[in-house]
mmCIF file of C-alpha atoms in Angstrom:
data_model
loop_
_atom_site.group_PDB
_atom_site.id
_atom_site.type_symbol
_atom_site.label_atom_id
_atom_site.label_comp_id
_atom_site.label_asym_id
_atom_site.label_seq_id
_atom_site.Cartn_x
_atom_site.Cartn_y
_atom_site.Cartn_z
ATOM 1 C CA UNK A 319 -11.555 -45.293 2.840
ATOM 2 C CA UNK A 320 -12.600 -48.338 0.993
ATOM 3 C CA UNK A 321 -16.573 -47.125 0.857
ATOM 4 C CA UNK A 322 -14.856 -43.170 -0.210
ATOM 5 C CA UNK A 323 -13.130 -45.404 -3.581
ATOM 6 C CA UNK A 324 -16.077 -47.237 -3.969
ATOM 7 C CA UNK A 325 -18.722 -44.140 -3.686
ATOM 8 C CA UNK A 326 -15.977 -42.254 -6.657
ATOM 9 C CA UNK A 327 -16.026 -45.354 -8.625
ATOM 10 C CA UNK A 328 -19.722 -45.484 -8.567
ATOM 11 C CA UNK A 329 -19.953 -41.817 -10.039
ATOM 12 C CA UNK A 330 -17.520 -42.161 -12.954
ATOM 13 C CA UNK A 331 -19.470 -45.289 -13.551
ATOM 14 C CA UNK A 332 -22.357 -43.407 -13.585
ATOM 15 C CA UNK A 333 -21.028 -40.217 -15.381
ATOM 16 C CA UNK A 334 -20.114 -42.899 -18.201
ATOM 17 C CA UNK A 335 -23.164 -44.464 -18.586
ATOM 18 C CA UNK A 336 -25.503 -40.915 -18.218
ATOM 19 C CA UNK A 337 -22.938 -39.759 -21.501
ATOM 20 C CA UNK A 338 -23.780 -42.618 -23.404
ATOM 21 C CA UNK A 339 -27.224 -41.851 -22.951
ATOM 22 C CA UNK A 340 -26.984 -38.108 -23.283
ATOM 23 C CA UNK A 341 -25.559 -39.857 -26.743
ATOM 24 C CA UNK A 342 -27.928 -41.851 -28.016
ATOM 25 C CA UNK A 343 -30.520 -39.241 -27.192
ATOM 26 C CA UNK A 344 -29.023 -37.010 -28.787
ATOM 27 C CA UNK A 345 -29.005 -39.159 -32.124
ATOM 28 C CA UNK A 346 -33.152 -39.027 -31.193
ATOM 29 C CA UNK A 347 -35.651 -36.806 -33.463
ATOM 30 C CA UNK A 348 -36.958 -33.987 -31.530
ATOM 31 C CA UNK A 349 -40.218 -35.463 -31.381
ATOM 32 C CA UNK A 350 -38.693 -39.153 -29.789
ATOM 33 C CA UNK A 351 -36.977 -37.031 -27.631
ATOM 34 C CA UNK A 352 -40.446 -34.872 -26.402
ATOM 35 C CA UNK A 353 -41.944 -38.539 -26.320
ATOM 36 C CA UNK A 354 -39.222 -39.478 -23.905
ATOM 37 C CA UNK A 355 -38.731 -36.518 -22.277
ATOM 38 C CA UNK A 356 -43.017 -36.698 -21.716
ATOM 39 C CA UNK A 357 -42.962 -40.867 -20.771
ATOM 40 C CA UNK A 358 -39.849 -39.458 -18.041
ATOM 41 C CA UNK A 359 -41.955 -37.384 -16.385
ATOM 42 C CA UNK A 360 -45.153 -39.134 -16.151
ATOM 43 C CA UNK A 361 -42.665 -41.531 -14.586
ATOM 44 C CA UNK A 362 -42.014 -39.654 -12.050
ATOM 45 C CA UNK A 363 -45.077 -37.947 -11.156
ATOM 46 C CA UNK A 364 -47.306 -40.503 -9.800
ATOM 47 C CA UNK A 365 -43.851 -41.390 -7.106
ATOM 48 C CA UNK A 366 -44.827 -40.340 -3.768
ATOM 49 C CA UNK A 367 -42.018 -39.697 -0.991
ATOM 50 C CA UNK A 368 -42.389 -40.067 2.649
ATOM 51 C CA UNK A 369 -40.234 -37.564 3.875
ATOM 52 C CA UNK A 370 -39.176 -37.671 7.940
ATOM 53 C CA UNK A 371 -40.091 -34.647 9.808
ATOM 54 C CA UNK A 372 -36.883 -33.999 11.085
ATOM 55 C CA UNK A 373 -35.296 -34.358 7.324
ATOM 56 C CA UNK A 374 -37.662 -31.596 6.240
ATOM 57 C CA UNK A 375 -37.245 -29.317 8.659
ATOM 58 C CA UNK A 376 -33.411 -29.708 7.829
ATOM 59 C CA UNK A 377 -34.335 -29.068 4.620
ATOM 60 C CA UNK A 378 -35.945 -25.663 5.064
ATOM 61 C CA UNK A 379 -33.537 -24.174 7.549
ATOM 62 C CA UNK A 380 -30.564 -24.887 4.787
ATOM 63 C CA UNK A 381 -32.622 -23.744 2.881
ATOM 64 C CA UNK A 382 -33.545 -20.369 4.825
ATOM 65 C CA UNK A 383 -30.013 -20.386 5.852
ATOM 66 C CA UNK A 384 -28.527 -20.019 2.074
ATOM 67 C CA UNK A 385 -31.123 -17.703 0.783
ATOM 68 C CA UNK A 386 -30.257 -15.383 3.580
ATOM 69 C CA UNK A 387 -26.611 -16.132 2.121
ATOM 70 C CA UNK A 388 -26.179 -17.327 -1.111
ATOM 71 C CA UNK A 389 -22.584 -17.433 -1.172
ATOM 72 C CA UNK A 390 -22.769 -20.486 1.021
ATOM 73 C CA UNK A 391 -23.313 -22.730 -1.708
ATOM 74 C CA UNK A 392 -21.238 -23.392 -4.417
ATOM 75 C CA UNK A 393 -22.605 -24.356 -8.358
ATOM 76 C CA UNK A 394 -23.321 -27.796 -9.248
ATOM 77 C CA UNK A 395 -21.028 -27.473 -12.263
ATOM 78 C CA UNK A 396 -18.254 -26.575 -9.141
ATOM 79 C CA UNK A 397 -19.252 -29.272 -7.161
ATOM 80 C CA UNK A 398 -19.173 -32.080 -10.244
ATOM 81 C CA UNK A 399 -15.504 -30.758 -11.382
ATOM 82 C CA UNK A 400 -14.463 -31.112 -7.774
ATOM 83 C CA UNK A 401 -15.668 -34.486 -6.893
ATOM 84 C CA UNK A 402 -14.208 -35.360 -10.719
ATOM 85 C CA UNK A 403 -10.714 -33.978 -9.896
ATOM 86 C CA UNK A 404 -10.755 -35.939 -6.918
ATOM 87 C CA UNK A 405 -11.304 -39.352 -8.224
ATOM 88 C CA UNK A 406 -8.323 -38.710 -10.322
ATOM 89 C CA UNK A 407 -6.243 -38.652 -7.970
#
């Protein structure tokens, strides 16, 4: 119970913070924010993850498994409102 509060607290925390960003980037020129947007993704490119086997083969048969259905997944936008309304409570 305690680690479900703490994991909901964590994500408005974060939700808060991400806005303030999606603020001040906002108040960016479009060429900062291509500057960012570029020093963001070199960032991330050179990161290498080891991932387990077993985790990727997970990975495609969810995968498999949803294209074959689609409605078996729901939206992100769904999924954020939900986990949202939920720490409100």
């Amino acid at each position: 119970m305690l680690h479900s509060i703490a994991y909901k607290l964590f994500l408005v925390y974060n939700t808060l913070i991400m806005n303030q960003l999606l603020t001040d980037i906002k108040k960016l020129s479009v060429s900062e924010r291509i500057i960012l947007v570029e020093e963001i993704w070199n960032s991330i490119l050179p990161l290498k993850i080891d991932i387990p086997e077993e985790d990727r083969e997970e990975f495609y048969h969810r995968y498999a498994a949803h294209q074959a259905d689609p409605t078996t997944g729901i939206p992100w936008s769904e999924l954020r409102a939900k986990l949202f309304l939920e720490t409100q409570d």
